[in-house]
Structure formats: C-alpha cells, structure tokens
CSV table of C-alpha atoms in Angstrom, one decimal:
chain,number,residue,atom,x,y,z
T,1,MET,CA,10.9,-28.1,-18.0
T,2,ASN,CA,12.6,-27.4,-21.0
T,3,ALA,CA,12.0,-31.6,-21.8
T,4,LEU,CA,8.0,-30.4,-21.4
T,5,PHE,CA,8.4,-27.8,-23.8
T,6,PHE,CA,10.3,-30.1,-26.9
T,7,ILE,CA,7.3,-32.4,-25.9
T,8,VAL,CA,5.0,-30.2,-26.5
T,9,PHE,CA,6.9,-28.6,-29.8
T,10,THR,CA,7.3,-31.4,-30.8
T,11,ILE,CA,3.2,-32.8,-30.5
T,12,CYS,CA,1.9,-29.6,-32.4
T,13,THR,CA,4.7,-29.7,-34.6
T,14,LEU,CA,3.7,-33.8,-36.2
T,15,SER,CA,-0.1,-32.5,-35.3
T,16,LEU,CA,0.9,-29.6,-38.1
T,17,LEU,CA,2.4,-31.6,-41.1
T,18,PHE,CA,0.0,-34.9,-40.4
T,19,PHE,CA,-3.5,-32.4,-40.3
T,20,SER,CA,-2.3,-29.6,-42.4
T,21,PRO,CA,1.0,-29.2,-44.0
T,22,GLU,CA,0.1,-26.4,-46.4
T,23,ASN,CA,0.0,-24.5,-43.2
T,24,PHE,CA,3.7,-25.9,-41.4
T,25,LEU,CA,5.7,-23.0,-43.5
T,26,PRO,CA,3.5,-20.2,-43.0
T,27,ALA,CA,2.6,-20.5,-39.6
T,28,MET,CA,6.2,-21.1,-38.6
T,29,LEU,CA,7.1,-17.9,-40.9
T,30,ASP,CA,4.4,-16.2,-39.0
T,31,GLY,CA,5.1,-17.1,-35.7
T,32,ALA,CA,8.8,-16.3,-36.0
T,33,SER,CA,7.8,-12.8,-37.5
T,34,LYS,CA,6.1,-12.0,-34.1
T,35,SER,CA,8.6,-13.0,-31.9
T,36,ALA,CA,11.2,-10.7,-33.6
T,37,THR,CA,8.4,-7.9,-33.3
T,38,LEU,CA,8.3,-8.3,-29.7
T,39,CYS,CA,11.7,-8.6,-28.8
T,40,VAL,CA,12.3,-5.3,-30.4
T,41,SER,CA,9.2,-4.4,-28.2
T,42,LEU,CA,10.6,-5.5,-24.9
T,43,ILE,CA,14.3,-4.2,-26.0
T,44,ALA,CA,12.5,-0.3,-26.5
T,45,THR,CA,11.0,-0.9,-23.4
T,46,TYR,CA,13.4,-2.3,-21.2
T,47,ALA,CA,15.4,0.3,-22.5
T,48,VAL,CA,13.3,3.7,-21.3
T,49,TRP,CA,12.8,1.4,-18.0
T,50,MET,CA,16.3,0.5,-17.4
T,51,GLY,CA,17.7,3.8,-18.0
T,52,LEU,CA,15.3,5.7,-15.9
T,53,MET,CA,15.9,3.7,-12.3
T,54,LYS,CA,19.6,4.5,-13.9
T,55,LEU,CA,18.7,8.3,-13.2
T,56,TRP,CA,16.6,6.6,-10.3
T,57,GLU,CA,19.7,4.9,-8.7
T,58,ASP,CA,21.6,8.2,-9.2
T,59,SER,CA,19.9,10.7,-7.9
T,60,GLY,CA,18.8,9.0,-4.7
T,61,VAL,CA,14.8,7.6,-5.9
T,62,ALA,CA,16.2,4.4,-5.6
T,63,ARG,CA,17.8,5.1,-2.4
T,64,GLY,CA,14.8,6.5,-1.1
T,65,VAL,CA,12.3,4.0,-2.2
T,66,SER,CA,14.4,1.4,-0.7
T,67,ARG,CA,14.4,3.0,2.5
T,68,LEU,CA,11.0,3.3,2.6
T,69,ILE,CA,10.5,-0.9,1.6
T,70,LYS,CA,13.1,-1.7,3.9
T,71,PRO,CA,11.5,-1.8,7.4
T,72,VAL,CA,8.3,-3.7,5.8
T,73,ALA,CA,11.2,-5.8,4.7
T,74,LYS,CA,13.0,-6.3,7.5
T,75,ARG,CA,9.8,-7.3,9.8
T,76,LEU,CA,9.3,-9.9,6.5
T,77,LEU,CA,12.0,-11.7,6.3
T,78,LYS,CA,13.4,-11.3,10.2
T,79,THR,CA,17.0,-9.9,9.4
T,80,ASP,CA,18.7,-7.1,10.7
T,81,ASP,CA,21.7,-7.5,7.6
T,82,GLU,CA,21.8,-4.1,6.1
T,83,LYS,CA,23.3,-5.4,3.0
T,84,ALA,CA,20.9,-8.0,1.8
T,85,LEU,CA,17.3,-5.3,3.1
T,86,SER,CA,19.0,-3.0,0.7
T,87,ALA,CA,19.3,-5.3,-1.8
T,88,VAL,CA,15.4,-6.9,-1.1
T,89,SER,CA,14.6,-3.6,-1.4
T,90,MET,CA,15.9,-2.5,-4.6
T,91,ASN,CA,14.3,-6.1,-5.8
T,92,VAL,CA,11.4,-5.2,-4.9
T,93,SER,CA,11.2,-2.0,-5.5
T,94,VAL,CA,11.8,-3.0,-9.0
T,95,ASN,CA,9.4,-5.5,-9.2
T,96,LEU,CA,7.0,-3.2,-8.0
T,97,LEU,CA,6.8,-1.6,-11.6
T,98,GLY,CA,6.7,-4.7,-13.7
T,99,ILE,CA,10.4,-5.2,-14.8
T,100,SER,CA,11.9,-8.1,-13.6
T,101,GLY,CA,14.4,-8.6,-15.7
T,102,ALA,CA,16.0,-5.7,-14.1
T,103,ALA,CA,15.1,-7.1,-10.7
T,104,THR,CA,16.8,-10.0,-11.0
T,105,PRO,CA,20.3,-8.9,-10.6
T,106,TYR,CA,18.9,-7.9,-7.0
T,107,GLY,CA,17.2,-10.4,-7.0
T,108,ILE,CA,19.9,-12.8,-7.1
T,109,LYS,CA,22.8,-10.5,-4.9
T,110,ALA,CA,20.2,-10.7,-2.4
T,111,ALA,CA,19.3,-14.4,-2.1
T,112,GLN,CA,23.5,-14.8,-1.6
T,113,LEU,CA,23.2,-12.3,1.6
T,114,LEU,CA,20.7,-13.6,3.1
T,115,ASP,CA,21.7,-17.6,2.8
T,116,GLN,CA,24.7,-15.8,5.5
T,117,THR,CA,22.6,-15.2,7.7
T,118,ASP,CA,21.2,-16.1,10.9
T,119,ASN,CA,17.6,-16.9,10.1
T,120,ALA,CA,18.8,-17.8,6.7
T,121,GLU,CA,16.0,-20.9,5.8
T,122,TYR,CA,12.8,-18.7,6.9
T,123,SER,CA,13.9,-15.4,5.7
T,124,SER,CA,15.2,-16.8,2.2
T,125,ALA,CA,11.7,-18.6,1.9
T,126,MET,CA,9.8,-15.5,2.5
T,127,PHE,CA,11.7,-13.5,-0.7
T,128,PHE,CA,11.7,-16.3,-3.0
T,129,VAL,CA,7.7,-16.2,-1.9
T,130,LEU,CA,7.7,-12.1,-2.5
T,131,ASN,CA,9.5,-12.9,-6.0
T,132,ALA,CA,6.7,-15.3,-7.2
T,133,THR,CA,3.5,-13.2,-6.5
T,134,SER,CA,5.4,-10.7,-7.1
T,135,LEU,CA,3.6,-7.6,-6.0
T,136,GLN,CA,3.4,-5.1,-9.5
T,137,ILE,CA,1.7,-1.7,-9.0
T,138,LEU,CA,2.7,-1.3,-13.3
T,139,PRO,CA,2.9,-4.5,-15.5
T,140,SER,CA,5.2,-2.6,-17.7
T,141,SER,CA,6.7,-6.0,-19.6
T,142,LEU,CA,3.2,-7.5,-20.1
T,143,VAL,CA,1.5,-3.3,-21.0
T,144,ALA,CA,4.5,-3.5,-23.7
T,145,VAL,CA,3.4,-7.2,-25.0
T,146,ARG,CA,0.1,-6.1,-25.5
T,147,VAL,CA,1.1,-3.4,-27.3
T,148,ALA,CA,2.8,-5.0,-29.3
T,149,MET,CA,0.5,-7.3,-29.8
T,150,GLN,CA,-1.3,-4.1,-31.2
T,151,SER,CA,-4.4,-4.5,-28.1
T,152,ALA,CA,-7.3,-2.0,-28.3
T,153,ASN,CA,-6.3,-1.2,-24.6
T,154,PRO,CA,-2.9,-2.4,-23.0
T,155,THR,CA,-3.9,-0.4,-19.8
T,156,ASP,CA,-6.4,-2.2,-18.8
T,157,ILE,CA,-5.0,-4.8,-17.0
T,158,ILE,CA,-3.2,-2.5,-14.6
T,159,LEU,CA,-6.0,-2.5,-11.9
T,160,PRO,CA,-6.8,-6.3,-12.3
T,161,THR,CA,-2.7,-7.3,-12.1
T,162,PHE,CA,-2.6,-5.1,-9.0
T,163,LEU,CA,-5.3,-6.8,-7.2
T,164,ALA,CA,-4.5,-10.2,-8.0
T,165,THR,CA,-0.9,-10.0,-6.7
T,166,VAL,CA,-1.8,-8.4,-4.0
T,167,PHE,CA,-4.2,-10.9,-3.2
T,168,SER,CA,-1.2,-13.4,-4.1
T,169,THR,CA,1.8,-11.6,-2.2
T,170,VAL,CA,-0.2,-11.2,1.0
T,171,LEU,CA,-1.7,-14.8,1.0
T,172,GLY,CA,2.2,-16.3,0.2
T,173,VAL,CA,3.2,-14.8,2.8
T,174,LEU,CA,0.6,-15.4,5.1
T,175,LEU,CA,0.6,-19.3,4.5
T,176,THR,CA,4.9,-18.7,4.9
T,177,MET,CA,4.8,-17.5,8.0
T,178,LEU,CA,2.4,-20.0,9.2
T,179,ALA,CA,4.3,-22.9,7.9
T,180,TYR,CA,7.6,-22.2,9.5
T,181,ARG,CA,5.5,-21.3,12.6
T,182,LYS,CA,4.2,-25.0,13.0
T,183,LYS,CA,7.3,-26.0,12.3
T,184,ALA,CA,9.2,-23.9,15.5
T,185,VAL,CA,6.5,-25.5,17.2
T,186,ALA,CA,7.4,-29.0,15.7
T,187,LYS,CA,10.9,-28.4,16.2
T,188,LYS,CA,10.4,-27.0,19.9
T,189,PRO,CA,12.2,-28.8,22.6
T,190,THR,CA,9.5,-30.2,25.4
T,191,SER,CA,10.2,-29.1,28.6
T,192,PRO,CA,10.3,-31.9,31.4
T,193,ARG,CA,7.8,-33.0,33.1
T,194,PHE,CA,7.0,-35.8,36.1
T,195,HIS,CA,4.3,-38.4,34.4
T,196,ARG,CA,3.5,-40.4,37.5
T,197,LYS,CA,2.3,-44.2,36.2
T,198,LYS,CA,0.9,-46.6,38.0
T,199,ALA,CA,3.5,-50.1,38.2
T,200,LYS,CA,1.8,-53.1,36.5
T,201,ALA,CA,3.0,-55.0,39.7
T,202,GLY,CA,2.4,-54.2,42.9
T,203,GLY,CA,0.7,-51.8,42.7
T,204,THR,CA,3.0,-48.1,43.5
T,205,TYR,CA,3.8,-44.8,41.5
T,206,THR,CA,7.1,-44.6,40.6
T,207,ARG,CA,7.9,-41.0,39.5
C-alpha cells in the first residue's frame, strides 16, 4: 500500500512539475495548510468524543450498551467467551458513533481474545467483517471532516451513511455465514455406505 501511494505521489508530482511548474509550490503549501486545519479539527472532534466515551465508561452507560449488543454478538460470532464478547461489544458500540480511532484498542483486544476461542477462525472472520462494514448511526469523523472543509450542510450524510452501512453489514454477515456453512459442509465426513459394484469378470456383486 505504501508503494502504491508513493507511485501515485511521484506521478502527480512529476506531472505538475512538467505541465504546470508555477503551480507546484502553491499547491504543496495549500495542501499542507488544509491538512493542518483538518488535523486540528479532527483532534478537537476526537477529544470531545473520547471524553464522552470516558464519561460513559465511568457512569456505566457504555457497559449498558455493551450488554445490549452482547447477545447479538454472541449469536453472530458463535462464542461464549465473556471477555471477548465484552471487547467486541465495546468496539461495535464505539463504531456505531463513527469514532474508529477510539474503537481500535477494543478491536485489537477483541481480535486477540477471539483467536483463543474454540471457534477462532469463524469468529475472527465475522469480527473482521463487522469492522470492515462498520455499521454507523452517527458518522462523527466524517461529519468533522466536512465541517473542517466548510461544507454547507455537513450532517446531510448521516442518513445515507446509515443506510449504506446497514446494507453492507447485513450483506457481509450473510456472505460470511454462507461461506463458512459451505466450508463446514465440505469438511464434514461422509457416512459409510455400502455401494454395490458389478464385477467386470464373473458377473457377481461385491460389497
């Protein structure tokens, strides 16, 4: 991935230098300025949401949300490991608010714990799908980016984002279940059967 970004950056830089050299430095400075503004805006957003998450944890709200999510996570991941389910529930609950940075520590912990469960392969795959599709009720980080870029209506993406992530999450979960169901069927040992075969010579039947 780093190599790909390097190639794209090199091509864009050389193109700008050859075809519009007078705009090269202004473009670099403008990009750096916008990046700094965006970083400051995101820092403020993350500070607010991380502070709220800490308050929710201390007040027990996060644990309450985690308890609501845990039964669903238990059925989806097919594991009874309480520590893993708690970490997964916290990760999903934070992702619902669109704060992927705050969800990362819970995600790492959940992945480590799921790797130690009896159904590790399936549980880890399903957890990866849940994080990749990332169901979001409130895409906080994306709204913050739009605010920093001076969008006229930064919150108008909330409903489309919710609908898109619902669709992607449901589709990802169903495809994962289907893939592992087929895999389980393929691995299932066949029951012994008696097949009668007609002998080529002699015309007798053997079992």
